Coordinates of C-alpha atoms in Angstrom, one line a residue:
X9 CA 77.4 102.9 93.2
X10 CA 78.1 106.1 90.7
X11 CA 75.9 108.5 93.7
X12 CA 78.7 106.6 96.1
X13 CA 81.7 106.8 94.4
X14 CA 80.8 110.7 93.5
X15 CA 80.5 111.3 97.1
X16 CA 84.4 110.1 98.0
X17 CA 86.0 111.8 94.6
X18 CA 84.0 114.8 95.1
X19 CA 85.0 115.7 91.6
X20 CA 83.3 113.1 89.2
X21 CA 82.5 114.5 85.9
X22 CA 78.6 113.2 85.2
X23 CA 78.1 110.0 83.5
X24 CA 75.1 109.0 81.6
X25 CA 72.8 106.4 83.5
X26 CA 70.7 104.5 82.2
X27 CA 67.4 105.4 84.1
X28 CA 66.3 102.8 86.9
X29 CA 63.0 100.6 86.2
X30 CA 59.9 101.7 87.8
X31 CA 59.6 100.4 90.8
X32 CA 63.4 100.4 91.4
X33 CA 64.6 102.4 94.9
X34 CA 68.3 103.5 94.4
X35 CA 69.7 104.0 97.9
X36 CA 70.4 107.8 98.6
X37 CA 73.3 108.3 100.4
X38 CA 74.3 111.6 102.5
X39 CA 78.2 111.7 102.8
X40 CA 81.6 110.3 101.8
X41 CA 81.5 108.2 105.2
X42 CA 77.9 106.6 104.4
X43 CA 79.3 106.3 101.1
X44 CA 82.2 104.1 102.2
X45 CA 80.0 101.9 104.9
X46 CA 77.9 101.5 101.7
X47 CA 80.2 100.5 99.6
X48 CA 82.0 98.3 101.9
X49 CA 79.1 96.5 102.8
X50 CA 78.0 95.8 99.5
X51 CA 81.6 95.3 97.6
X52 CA 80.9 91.2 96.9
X53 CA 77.7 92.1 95.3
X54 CA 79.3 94.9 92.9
X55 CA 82.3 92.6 92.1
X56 CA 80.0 89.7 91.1
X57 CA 78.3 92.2 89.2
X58 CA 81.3 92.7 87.0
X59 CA 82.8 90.0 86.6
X60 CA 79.9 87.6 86.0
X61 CA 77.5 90.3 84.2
X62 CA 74.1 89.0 82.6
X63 CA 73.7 89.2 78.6
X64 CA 72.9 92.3 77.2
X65 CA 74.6 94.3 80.2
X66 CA 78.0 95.2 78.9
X67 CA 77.3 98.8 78.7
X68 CA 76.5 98.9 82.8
X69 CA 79.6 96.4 83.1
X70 CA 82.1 99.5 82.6
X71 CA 80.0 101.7 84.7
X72 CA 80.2 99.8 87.5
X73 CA 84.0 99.2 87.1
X74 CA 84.4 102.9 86.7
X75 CA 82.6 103.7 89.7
X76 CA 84.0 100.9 92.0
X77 CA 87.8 102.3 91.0
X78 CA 87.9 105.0 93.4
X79 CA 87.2 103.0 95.8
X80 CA 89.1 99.4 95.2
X81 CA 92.7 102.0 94.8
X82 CA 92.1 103.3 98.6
X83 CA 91.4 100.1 99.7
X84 CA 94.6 98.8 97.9
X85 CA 92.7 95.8 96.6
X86 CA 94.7 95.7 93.8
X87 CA 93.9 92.3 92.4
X88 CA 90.2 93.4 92.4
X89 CA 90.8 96.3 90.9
X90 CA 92.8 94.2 87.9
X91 CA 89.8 91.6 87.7
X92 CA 86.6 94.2 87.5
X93 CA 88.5 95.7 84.5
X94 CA 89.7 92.9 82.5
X95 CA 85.9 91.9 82.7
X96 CA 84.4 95.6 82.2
X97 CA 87.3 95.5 78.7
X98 CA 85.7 92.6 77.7
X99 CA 82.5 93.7 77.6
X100 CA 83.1 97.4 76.6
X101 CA 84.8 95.6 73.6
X102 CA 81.6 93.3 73.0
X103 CA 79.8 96.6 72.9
X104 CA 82.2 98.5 70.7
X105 CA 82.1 100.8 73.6
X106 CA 85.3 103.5 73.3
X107 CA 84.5 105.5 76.1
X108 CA 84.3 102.1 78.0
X109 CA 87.6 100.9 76.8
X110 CA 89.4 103.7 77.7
X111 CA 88.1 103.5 81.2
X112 CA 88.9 100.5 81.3
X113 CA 92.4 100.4 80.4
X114 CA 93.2 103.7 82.3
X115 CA 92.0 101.0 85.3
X116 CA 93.9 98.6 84.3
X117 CA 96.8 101.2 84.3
X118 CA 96.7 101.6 87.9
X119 CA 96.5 98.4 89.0
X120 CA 99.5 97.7 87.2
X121 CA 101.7 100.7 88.1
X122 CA 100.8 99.6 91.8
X123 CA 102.1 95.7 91.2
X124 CA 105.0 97.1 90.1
X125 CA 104.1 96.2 86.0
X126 CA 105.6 99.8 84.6
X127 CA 105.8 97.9 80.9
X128 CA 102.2 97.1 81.6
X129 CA 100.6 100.5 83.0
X130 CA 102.7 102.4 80.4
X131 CA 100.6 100.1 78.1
X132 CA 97.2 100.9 79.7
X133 CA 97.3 104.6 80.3
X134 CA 99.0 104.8 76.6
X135 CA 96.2 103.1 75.1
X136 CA 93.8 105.0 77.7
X137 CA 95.0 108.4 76.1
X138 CA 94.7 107.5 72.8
X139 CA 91.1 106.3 72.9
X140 CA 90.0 109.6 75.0
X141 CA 92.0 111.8 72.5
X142 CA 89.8 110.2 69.7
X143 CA 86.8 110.9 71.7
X144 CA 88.2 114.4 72.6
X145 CA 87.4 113.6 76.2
X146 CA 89.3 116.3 78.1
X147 CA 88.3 115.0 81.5
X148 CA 89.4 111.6 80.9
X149 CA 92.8 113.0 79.3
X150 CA 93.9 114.9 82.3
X151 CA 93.3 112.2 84.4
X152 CA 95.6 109.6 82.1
X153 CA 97.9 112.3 82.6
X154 CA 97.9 112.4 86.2
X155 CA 98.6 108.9 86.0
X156 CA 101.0 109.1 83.9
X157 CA 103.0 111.7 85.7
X158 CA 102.9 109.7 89.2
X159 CA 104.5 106.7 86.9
X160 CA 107.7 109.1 85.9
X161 CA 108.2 110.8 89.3
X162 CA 107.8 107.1 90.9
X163 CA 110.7 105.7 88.7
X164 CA 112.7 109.0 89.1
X165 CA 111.8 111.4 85.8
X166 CA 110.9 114.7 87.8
X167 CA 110.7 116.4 84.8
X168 CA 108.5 113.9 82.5
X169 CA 106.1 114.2 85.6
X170 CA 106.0 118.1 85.3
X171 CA 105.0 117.7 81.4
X172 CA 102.5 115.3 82.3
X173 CA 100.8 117.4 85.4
X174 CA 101.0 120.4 82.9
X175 CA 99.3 118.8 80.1
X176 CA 96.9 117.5 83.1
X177 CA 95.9 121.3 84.0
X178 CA 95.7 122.1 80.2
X179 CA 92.5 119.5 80.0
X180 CA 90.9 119.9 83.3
X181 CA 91.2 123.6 82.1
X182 CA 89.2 123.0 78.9
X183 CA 86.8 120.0 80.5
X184 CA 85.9 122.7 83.3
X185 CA 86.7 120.5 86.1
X186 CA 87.5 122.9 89.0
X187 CA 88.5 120.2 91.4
X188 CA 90.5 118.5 88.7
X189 CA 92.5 122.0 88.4
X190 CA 93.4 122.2 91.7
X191 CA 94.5 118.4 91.9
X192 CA 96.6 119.6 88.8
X193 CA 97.7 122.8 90.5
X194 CA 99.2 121.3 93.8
X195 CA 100.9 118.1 91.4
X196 CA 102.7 121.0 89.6
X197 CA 103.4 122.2 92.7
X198 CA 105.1 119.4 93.7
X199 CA 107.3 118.3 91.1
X200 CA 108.5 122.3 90.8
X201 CA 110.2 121.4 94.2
X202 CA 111.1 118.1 93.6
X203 CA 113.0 120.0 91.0
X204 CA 114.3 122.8 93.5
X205 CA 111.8 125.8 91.8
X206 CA 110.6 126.7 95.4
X207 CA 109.0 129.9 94.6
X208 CA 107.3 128.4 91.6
X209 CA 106.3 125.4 93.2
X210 CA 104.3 127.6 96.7
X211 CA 102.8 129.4 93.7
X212 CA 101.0 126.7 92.2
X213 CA 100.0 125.4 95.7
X214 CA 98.3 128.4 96.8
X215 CA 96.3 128.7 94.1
X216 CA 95.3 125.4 94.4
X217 CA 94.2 125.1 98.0
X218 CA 91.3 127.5 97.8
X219 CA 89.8 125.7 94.9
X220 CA 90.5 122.5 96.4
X221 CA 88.8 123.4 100.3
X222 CA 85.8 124.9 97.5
X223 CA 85.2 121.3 96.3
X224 CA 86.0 120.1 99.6
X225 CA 88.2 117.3 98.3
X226 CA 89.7 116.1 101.9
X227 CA 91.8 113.7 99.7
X228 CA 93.5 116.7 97.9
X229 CA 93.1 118.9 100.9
X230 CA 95.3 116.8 102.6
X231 CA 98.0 116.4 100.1
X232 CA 98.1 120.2 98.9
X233 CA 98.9 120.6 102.9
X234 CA 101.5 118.6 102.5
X235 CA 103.2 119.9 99.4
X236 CA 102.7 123.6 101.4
X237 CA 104.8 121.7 104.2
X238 CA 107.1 120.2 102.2
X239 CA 107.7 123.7 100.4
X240 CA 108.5 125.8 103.3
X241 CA 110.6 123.3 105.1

């Protein structure tokens, strides 16, 4: 599921696994399409796996949820998404896992933003960037702030989403996450116009195509064409 869910964000900062048992086979997987069939064929199996884990399993609960996000948001299975995380919370909190809570509740973030909860993903990500602040997770930061800045320019706050991307760009800049920066980059880029700063806003969207056809992020290929498009028209 993690080699999987790697292979469609293309931009995964590493996780420590828990090393299989001998004997154990994990299924190696070649692209983002083989990936998706993958996961797709196999998405009853990981659900069950979270929400009905076995005792002493809590710590691979919130793995699995983590790794199944990607995928569950570009399905728009939205209720799934809200169940694997409300089970993954309860058993990160069983643990006294932080890093799994704050996974967890930056999931539970976007399944609310996305049925229309904004008092409820504020909530979430809030609680999300708190947790990864204590752990001084940078990765994990500048994506609660990507999330965060989608919320304001979704309900109209242009400018609240320009703090957000920028503080986004600040952390993938000190967590080293190249493909993170140019996701970061191209948001900028796109709130800058929203705001009418054209020549600011192409600036920030050509320096973030290169980096993001380097990691070759289709995903953010795609919407870094767009903002381009949207600049010049």
């Amino acid at each position: 599921a993690y080699t999987a869910d790697a292979l469609l964000t293309r931009r995964r900062q590493p996780m420590t696994l828990a090393q299989a048992e001998p004997g154990a086979q994990p299924r190696q997987l070649a692209d983002p399409d083989e990936a998706l069939a993958w996961l797709t064929a196999e998405q009853a199996v990981l659900l069950s796996a979270v929400e009905r884990p076995a005792p002493g399993f809590d710590a691979y609960t919130w793995q699995f949820a983590a790794a199944l996000t990607t995928f569950l948001e570009r399905q728009g299975n939205w209720q799934a998404l809200t169940d694997v995380h409300t089970a993954a919370l309860r058993a990160a909190s069983r643990h006294d896992d932080p890093d799994g809570q704050a996974a967890c509740h930056r999931g539970l973030g976007l399944a609310r933003f996305q049925l229309r909860d904004p008092q409820g993903a504020r909530h979430h990500f809030t609680r999300a960037l708190d947790l990864y602040q204590r752990l001084d997770n940078h990765a994990g930061q500048a994506r609660t702030c990507q999330n965060l800045a989608k919320m304001a320019w979704a309900h109209d706050a242009p400018r609240e989403a320009l703090r957000h991307a920028r503080r986004s760009l600040e952390h993938f800049l000190l967590a080293h996450d190249r493909g993170g920066q140019a996701v970061a980059l191209n948001d900028i880029g796109w709130y800058l116009a929203e705001l009418g700063e054209l020549r600011q806003a192409l600036d920030h969207c050509r320096r973030a195509l290169p980096l993001v056809q380097a990691t070759r992020d289709l995903s953010g290929q795609a919407h870094t064409w767009d903002s381009l498009g949207f600049i010049h028209r």
